[in-house]
mmCIF file of C-alpha atoms and ligand atoms in Angstrom:
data_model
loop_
_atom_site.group_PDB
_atom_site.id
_atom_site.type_symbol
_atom_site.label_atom_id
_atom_site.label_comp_id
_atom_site.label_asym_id
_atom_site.label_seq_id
_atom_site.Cartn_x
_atom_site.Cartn_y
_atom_site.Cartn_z
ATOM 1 C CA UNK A 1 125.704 96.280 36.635
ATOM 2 C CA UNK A 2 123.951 98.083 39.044
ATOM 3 C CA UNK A 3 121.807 101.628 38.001
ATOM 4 C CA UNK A 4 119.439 103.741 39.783
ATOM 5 C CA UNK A 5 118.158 106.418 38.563
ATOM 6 C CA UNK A 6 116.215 109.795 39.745
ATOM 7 C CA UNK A 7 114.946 107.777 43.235
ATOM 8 C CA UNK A 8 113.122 109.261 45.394
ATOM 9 C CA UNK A 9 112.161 107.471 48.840
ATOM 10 C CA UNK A 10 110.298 108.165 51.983
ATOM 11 C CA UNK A 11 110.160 106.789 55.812
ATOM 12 C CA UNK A 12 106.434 107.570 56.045
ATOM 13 C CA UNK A 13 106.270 111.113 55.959
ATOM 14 C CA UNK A 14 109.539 112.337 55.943
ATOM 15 C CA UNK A 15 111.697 112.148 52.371
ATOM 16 C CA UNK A 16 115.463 110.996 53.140
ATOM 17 C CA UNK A 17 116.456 109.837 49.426
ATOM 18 C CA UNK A 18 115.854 112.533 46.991
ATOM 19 C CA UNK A 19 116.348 112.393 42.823
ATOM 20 C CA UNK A 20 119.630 109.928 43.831
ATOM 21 C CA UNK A 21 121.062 108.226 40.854
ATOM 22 C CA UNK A 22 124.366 105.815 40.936
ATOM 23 C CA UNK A 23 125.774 103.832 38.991
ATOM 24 C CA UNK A 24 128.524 100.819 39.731
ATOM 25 C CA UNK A 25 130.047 98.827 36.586
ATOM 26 C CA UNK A 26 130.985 95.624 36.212
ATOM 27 C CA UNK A 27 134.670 95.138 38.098
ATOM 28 C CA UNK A 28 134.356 98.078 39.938
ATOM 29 C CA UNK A 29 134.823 98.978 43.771
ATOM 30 C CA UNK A 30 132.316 101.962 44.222
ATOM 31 C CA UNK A 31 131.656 104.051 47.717
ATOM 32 C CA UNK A 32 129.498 105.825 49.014
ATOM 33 C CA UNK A 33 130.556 108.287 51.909
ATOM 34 C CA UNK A 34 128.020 110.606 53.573
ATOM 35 C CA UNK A 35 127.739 111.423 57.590
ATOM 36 C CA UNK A 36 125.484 109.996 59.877
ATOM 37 C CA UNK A 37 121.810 110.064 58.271
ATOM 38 C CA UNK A 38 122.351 110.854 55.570
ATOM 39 C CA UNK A 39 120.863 107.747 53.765
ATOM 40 C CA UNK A 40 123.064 105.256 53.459
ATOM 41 C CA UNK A 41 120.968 102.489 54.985
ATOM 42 C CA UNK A 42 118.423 103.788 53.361
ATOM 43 C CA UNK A 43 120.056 102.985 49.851
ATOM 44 C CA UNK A 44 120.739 99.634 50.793
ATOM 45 C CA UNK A 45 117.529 98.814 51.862
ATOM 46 C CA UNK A 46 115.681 100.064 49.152
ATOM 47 C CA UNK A 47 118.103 97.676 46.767
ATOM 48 C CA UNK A 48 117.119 95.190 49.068
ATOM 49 C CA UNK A 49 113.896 95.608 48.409
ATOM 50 C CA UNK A 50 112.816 96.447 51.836
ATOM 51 C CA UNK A 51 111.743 100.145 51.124
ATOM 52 C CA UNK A 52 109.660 101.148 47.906
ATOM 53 C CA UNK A 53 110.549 103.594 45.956
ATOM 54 C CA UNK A 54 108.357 106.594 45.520
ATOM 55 C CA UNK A 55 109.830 107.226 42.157
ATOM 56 C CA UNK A 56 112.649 106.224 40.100
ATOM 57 C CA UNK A 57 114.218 102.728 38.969
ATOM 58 C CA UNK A 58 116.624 100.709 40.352
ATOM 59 C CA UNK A 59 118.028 98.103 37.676
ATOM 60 C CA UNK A 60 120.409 94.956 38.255
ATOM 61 C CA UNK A 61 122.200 93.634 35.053
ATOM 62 C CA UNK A 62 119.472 95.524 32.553
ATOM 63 C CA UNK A 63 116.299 94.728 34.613
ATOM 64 C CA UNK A 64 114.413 96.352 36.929
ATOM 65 C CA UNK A 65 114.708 94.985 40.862
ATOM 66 C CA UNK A 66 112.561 98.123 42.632
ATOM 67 C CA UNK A 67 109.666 96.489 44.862
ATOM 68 C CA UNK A 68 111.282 93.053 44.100
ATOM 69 C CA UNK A 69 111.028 90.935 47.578
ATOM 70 C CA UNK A 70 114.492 90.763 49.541
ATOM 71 C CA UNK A 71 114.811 86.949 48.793
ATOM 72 C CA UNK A 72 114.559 87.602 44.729
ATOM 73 C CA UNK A 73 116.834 90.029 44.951
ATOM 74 C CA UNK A 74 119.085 88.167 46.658
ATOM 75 C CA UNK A 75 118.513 84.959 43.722
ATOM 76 C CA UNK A 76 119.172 87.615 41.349
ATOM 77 C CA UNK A 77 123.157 87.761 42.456
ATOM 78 C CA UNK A 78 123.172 91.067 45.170
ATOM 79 C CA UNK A 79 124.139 90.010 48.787
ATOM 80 C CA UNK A 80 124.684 92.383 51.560
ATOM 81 C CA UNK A 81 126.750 92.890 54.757
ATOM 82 C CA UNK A 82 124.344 94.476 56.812
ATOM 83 C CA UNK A 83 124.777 97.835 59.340
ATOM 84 C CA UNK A 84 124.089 95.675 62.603
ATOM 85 C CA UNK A 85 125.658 92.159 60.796
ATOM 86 C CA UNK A 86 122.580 90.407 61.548
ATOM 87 C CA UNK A 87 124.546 86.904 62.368
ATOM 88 C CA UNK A 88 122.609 84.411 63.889
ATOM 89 C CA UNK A 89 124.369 84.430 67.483
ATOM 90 C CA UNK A 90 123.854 81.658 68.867
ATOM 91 C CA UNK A 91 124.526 79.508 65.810
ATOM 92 C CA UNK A 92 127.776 78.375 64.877
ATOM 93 C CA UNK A 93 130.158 79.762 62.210
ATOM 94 C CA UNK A 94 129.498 76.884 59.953
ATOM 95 C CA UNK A 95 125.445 77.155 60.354
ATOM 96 C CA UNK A 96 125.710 80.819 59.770
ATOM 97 C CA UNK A 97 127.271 80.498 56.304
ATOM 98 C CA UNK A 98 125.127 77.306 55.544
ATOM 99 C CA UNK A 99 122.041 79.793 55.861
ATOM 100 C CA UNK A 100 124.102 82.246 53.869
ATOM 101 C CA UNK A 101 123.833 79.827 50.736
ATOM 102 C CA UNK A 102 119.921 79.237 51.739
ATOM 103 C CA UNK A 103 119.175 81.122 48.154
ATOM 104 C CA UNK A 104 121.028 79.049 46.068
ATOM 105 C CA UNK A 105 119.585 75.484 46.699
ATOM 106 C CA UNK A 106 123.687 74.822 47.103
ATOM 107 C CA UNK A 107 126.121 74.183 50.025
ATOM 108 C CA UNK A 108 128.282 77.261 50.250
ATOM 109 C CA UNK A 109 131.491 76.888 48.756
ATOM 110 C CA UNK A 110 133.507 76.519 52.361
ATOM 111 C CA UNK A 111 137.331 75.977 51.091
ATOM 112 C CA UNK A 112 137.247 78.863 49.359
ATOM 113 C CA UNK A 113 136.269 81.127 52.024
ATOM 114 C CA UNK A 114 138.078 79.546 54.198
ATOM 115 C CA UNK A 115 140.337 80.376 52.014
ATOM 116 C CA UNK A 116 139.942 83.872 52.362
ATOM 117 C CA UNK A 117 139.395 83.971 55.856
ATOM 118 C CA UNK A 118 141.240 81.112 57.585
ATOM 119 C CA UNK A 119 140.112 82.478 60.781
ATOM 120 C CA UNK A 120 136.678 80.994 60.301
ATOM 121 C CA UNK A 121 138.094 77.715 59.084
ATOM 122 C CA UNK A 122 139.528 77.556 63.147
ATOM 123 C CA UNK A 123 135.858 78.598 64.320
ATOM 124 C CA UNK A 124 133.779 76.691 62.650
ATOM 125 C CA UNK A 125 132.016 75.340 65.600
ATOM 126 C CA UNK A 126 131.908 78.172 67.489
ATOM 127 C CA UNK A 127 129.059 80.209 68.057
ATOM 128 C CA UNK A 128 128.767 83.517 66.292
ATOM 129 C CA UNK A 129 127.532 85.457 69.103
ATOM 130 C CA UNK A 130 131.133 84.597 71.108
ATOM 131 C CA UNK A 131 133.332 86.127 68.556
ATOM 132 C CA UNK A 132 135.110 89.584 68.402
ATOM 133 C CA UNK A 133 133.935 92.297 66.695
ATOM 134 C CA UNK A 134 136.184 91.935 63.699
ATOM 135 C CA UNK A 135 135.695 88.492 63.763
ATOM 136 C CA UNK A 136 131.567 88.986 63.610
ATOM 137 C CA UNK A 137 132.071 91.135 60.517
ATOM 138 C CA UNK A 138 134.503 88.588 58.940
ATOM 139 C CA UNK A 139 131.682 86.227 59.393
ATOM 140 C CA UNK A 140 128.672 88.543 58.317
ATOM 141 C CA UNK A 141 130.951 89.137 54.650
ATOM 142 C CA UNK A 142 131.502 85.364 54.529
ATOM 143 C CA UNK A 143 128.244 84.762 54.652
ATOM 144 C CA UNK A 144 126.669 86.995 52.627
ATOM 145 C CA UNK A 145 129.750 85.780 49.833
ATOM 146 C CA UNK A 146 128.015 82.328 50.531
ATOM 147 C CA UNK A 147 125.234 83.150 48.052
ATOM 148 C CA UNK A 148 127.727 83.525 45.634
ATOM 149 C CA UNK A 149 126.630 87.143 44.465
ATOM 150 C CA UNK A 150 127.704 88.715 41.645
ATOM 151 C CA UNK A 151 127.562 92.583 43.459
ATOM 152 C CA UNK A 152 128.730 92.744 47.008
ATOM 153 C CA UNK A 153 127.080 95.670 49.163
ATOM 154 C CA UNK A 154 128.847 96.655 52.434
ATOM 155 C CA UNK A 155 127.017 98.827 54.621
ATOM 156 C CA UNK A 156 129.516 100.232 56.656
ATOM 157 C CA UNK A 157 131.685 96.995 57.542
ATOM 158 C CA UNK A 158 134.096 99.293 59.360
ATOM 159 C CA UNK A 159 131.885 100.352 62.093
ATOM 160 C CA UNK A 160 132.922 99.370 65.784
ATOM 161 C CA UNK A 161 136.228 97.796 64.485
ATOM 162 C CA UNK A 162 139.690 98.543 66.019
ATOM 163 C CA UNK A 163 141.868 100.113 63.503
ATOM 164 C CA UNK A 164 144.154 96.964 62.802
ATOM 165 C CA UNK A 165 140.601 94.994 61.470
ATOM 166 C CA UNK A 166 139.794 97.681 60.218
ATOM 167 C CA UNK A 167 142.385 97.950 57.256
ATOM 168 C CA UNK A 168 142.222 93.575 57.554
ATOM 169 C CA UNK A 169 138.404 94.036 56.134
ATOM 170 C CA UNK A 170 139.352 96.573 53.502
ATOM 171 C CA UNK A 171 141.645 94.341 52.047
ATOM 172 C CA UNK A 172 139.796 91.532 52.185
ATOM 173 C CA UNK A 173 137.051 93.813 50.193
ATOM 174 C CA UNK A 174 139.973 94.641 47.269
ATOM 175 C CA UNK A 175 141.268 90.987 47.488
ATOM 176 C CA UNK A 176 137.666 90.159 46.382
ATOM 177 C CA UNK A 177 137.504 92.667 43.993
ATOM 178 C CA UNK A 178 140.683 91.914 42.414
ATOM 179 C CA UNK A 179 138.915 87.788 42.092
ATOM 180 C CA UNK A 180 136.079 89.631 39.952
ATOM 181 C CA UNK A 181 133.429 90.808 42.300
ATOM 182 C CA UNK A 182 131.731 93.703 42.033
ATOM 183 C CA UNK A 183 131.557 95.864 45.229
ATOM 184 C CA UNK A 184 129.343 98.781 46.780
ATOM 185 C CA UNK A 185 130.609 100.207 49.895
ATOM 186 C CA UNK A 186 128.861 102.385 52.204
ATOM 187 C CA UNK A 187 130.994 104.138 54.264
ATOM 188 C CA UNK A 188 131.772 107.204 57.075
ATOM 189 C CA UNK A 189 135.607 106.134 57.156
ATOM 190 C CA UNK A 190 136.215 108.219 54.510
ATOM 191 C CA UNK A 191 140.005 108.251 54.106
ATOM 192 C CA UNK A 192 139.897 104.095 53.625
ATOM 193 C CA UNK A 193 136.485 103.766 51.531
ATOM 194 C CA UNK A 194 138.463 106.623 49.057
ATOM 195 C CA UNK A 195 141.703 104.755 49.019
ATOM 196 C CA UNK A 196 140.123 101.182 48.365
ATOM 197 C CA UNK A 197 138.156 102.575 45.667
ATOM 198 C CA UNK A 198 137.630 103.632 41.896
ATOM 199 C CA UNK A 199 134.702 105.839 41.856
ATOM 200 C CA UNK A 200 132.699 107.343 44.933
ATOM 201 C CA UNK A 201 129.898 109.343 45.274
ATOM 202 C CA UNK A 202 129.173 111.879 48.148
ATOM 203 C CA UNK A 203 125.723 111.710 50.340
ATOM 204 C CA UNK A 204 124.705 114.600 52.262
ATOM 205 C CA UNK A 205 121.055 114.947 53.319
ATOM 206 C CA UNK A 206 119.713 112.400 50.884
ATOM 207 C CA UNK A 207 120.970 113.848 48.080
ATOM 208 C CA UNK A 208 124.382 113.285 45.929
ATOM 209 C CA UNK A 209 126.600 116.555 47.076
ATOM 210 C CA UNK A 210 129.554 114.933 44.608
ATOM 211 C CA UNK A 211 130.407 112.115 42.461
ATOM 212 C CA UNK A 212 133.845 111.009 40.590
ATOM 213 C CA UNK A 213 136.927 108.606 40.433
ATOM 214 C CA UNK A 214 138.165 108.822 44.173
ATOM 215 C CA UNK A 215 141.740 110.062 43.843
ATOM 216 C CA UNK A 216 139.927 112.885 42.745
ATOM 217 C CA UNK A 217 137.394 113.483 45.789
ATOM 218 C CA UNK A 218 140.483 112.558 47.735
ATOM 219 C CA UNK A 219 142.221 115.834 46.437
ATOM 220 C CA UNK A 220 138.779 118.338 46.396
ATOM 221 C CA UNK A 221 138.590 120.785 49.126
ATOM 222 C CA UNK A 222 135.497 120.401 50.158
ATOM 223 C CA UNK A 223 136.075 116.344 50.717
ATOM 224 C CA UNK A 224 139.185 116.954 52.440
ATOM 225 C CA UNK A 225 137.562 119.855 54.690
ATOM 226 C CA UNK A 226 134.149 118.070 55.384
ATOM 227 C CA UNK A 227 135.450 114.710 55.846
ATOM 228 C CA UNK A 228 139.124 114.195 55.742
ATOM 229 C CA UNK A 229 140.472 116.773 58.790
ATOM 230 C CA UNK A 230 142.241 118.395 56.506
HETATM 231 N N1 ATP B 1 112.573 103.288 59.735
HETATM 232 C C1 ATP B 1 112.671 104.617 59.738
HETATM 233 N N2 ATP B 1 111.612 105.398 60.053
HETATM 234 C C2 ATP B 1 111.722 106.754 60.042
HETATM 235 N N3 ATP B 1 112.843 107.424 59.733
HETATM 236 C C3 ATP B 1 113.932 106.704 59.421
HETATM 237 C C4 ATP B 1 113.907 105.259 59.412
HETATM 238 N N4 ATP B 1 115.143 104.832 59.066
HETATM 239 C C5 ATP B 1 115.881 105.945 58.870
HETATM 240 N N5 ATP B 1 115.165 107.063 59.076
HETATM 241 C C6 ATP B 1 115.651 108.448 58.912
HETATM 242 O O1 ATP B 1 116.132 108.561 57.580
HETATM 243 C C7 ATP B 1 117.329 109.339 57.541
HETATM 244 C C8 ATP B 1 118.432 108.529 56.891
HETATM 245 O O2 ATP B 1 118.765 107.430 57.727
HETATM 246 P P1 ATP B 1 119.755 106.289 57.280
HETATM 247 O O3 ATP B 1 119.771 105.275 58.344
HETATM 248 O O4 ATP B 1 119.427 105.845 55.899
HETATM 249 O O5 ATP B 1 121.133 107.081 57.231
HETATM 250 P P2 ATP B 1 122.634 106.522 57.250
HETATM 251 O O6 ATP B 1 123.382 107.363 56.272
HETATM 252 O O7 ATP B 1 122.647 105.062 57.059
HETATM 253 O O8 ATP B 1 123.109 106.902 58.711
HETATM 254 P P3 ATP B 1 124.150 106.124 59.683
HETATM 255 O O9 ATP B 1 125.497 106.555 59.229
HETATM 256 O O10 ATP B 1 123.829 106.670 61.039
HETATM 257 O O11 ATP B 1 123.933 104.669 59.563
HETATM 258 C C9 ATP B 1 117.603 109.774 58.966
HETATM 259 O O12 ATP B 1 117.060 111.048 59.132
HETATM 260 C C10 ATP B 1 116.841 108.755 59.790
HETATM 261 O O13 ATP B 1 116.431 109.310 61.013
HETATM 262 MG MG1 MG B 2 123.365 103.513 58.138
#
């Protein structure tokens, strides 16, 4: 579904994503682990389409997205949670995912994430700034789900969340997953990216350190050394 290949990208000067390739396949819940700057973001955005590429391709579903605009991207089926969330604050829940569906020319399909987070069906007046933390990141998933995309991409959604929403957002992520969508999760919580998904790939300085299905990095040494305490 998704494929990059060989991608090199810069912040002016300075080169932070270098010959990266990844792959996620249709049905699939794929991570991406890697310590603090070590490109995450990066990735996302240049999916996004808000970094170009030096080099390399980044294709979506056979065709190539790279320098794309954000908004095309988006029409073409990718959403995204976003580092910071980026809700509209002093909206309410229901305006927030009604701008979530902006790209489709549709009202978002509220009963069934409602469904999926009944939590938001209680708030829906409520303005996003006055929620809790876990409650925020419910909201920034729900919307971007409002667009109805076909791949998913979390950029750290665990970030700032008390352990208890923590493992609440991971299984909302595989409850999605198991209803067909396609996922891409960036992630420094390690231990619950690995165990909520099938293939993962390891970032370290820009570059990909390790790649394979995730029981597997969740038995290798230098995973469990580096990342897992152990
Ligand atoms: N807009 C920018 N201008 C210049 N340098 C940047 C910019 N954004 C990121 N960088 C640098 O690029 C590198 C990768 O940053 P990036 O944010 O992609 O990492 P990350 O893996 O998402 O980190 P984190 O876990 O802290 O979110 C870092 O060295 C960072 O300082
Ligand atoms: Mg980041």
């Amino acid at each position: 579904m998704l494929a990059i290949d060989s991608l090199d990208v810069f912040h002016g000067r300075l080169q932070v994503l270098w010959d990266l390739s990844l792959r996620v396949e249709s049905g699939e819940i794929v991570t991406v682990i890697g310590p603090n700057g070590a490109g995450k973001t990066t990735l996302v955005e240049t999916v996004m389409g808000l970094n170009r590429p030096a080099r390399g391709s980044v294709r979506f579903q056979g065709e190539e997205i790279g320098g794309l605009r954000p908004n095309a991207v988006v029409s073409r089926g990718i959403s995204i949670v976003a580092e910071k969330r980026e809700l509209f604050p002093r909206m309410t829940v229901r305006e927030n995912l009604a701008l979530g569906a902006y790209s489709r020319d549709a009202p978002p399909d509220f009963a069934a994430i409602f469904d999926l987070f009944p939590v938001l069906a209680e708030r829906q007046g409520q303005l996003a700034g006055t929620m809790s933390g876990g409650e925020q990141q419910m909201l920034a998933i729900a919307r971007a789900l409002a667009a109805s995309p076909r791949l998913l991409i979390l950029d750290e959604p665990s970030l700032g969340l008390s352990p208890l929403f923590v493992a609440n957002v991971l299984e909302s992520i595989a409850a999605l997953n198991r209803g067909g969508l396609t996922i891409l999760l960036l992630e420094q919580n390690v231990l619950s990216a690995l165990e909520v998904s099938d293939r993962a790939y390891v970032l370290e300085n820009g570059r990909v350190a390790l790649e394979g299905p995730s029981e597997d990095l969740l038995n290798d040494p230098m995973v469990q050394a580096s990342y897992l305490g152990v």
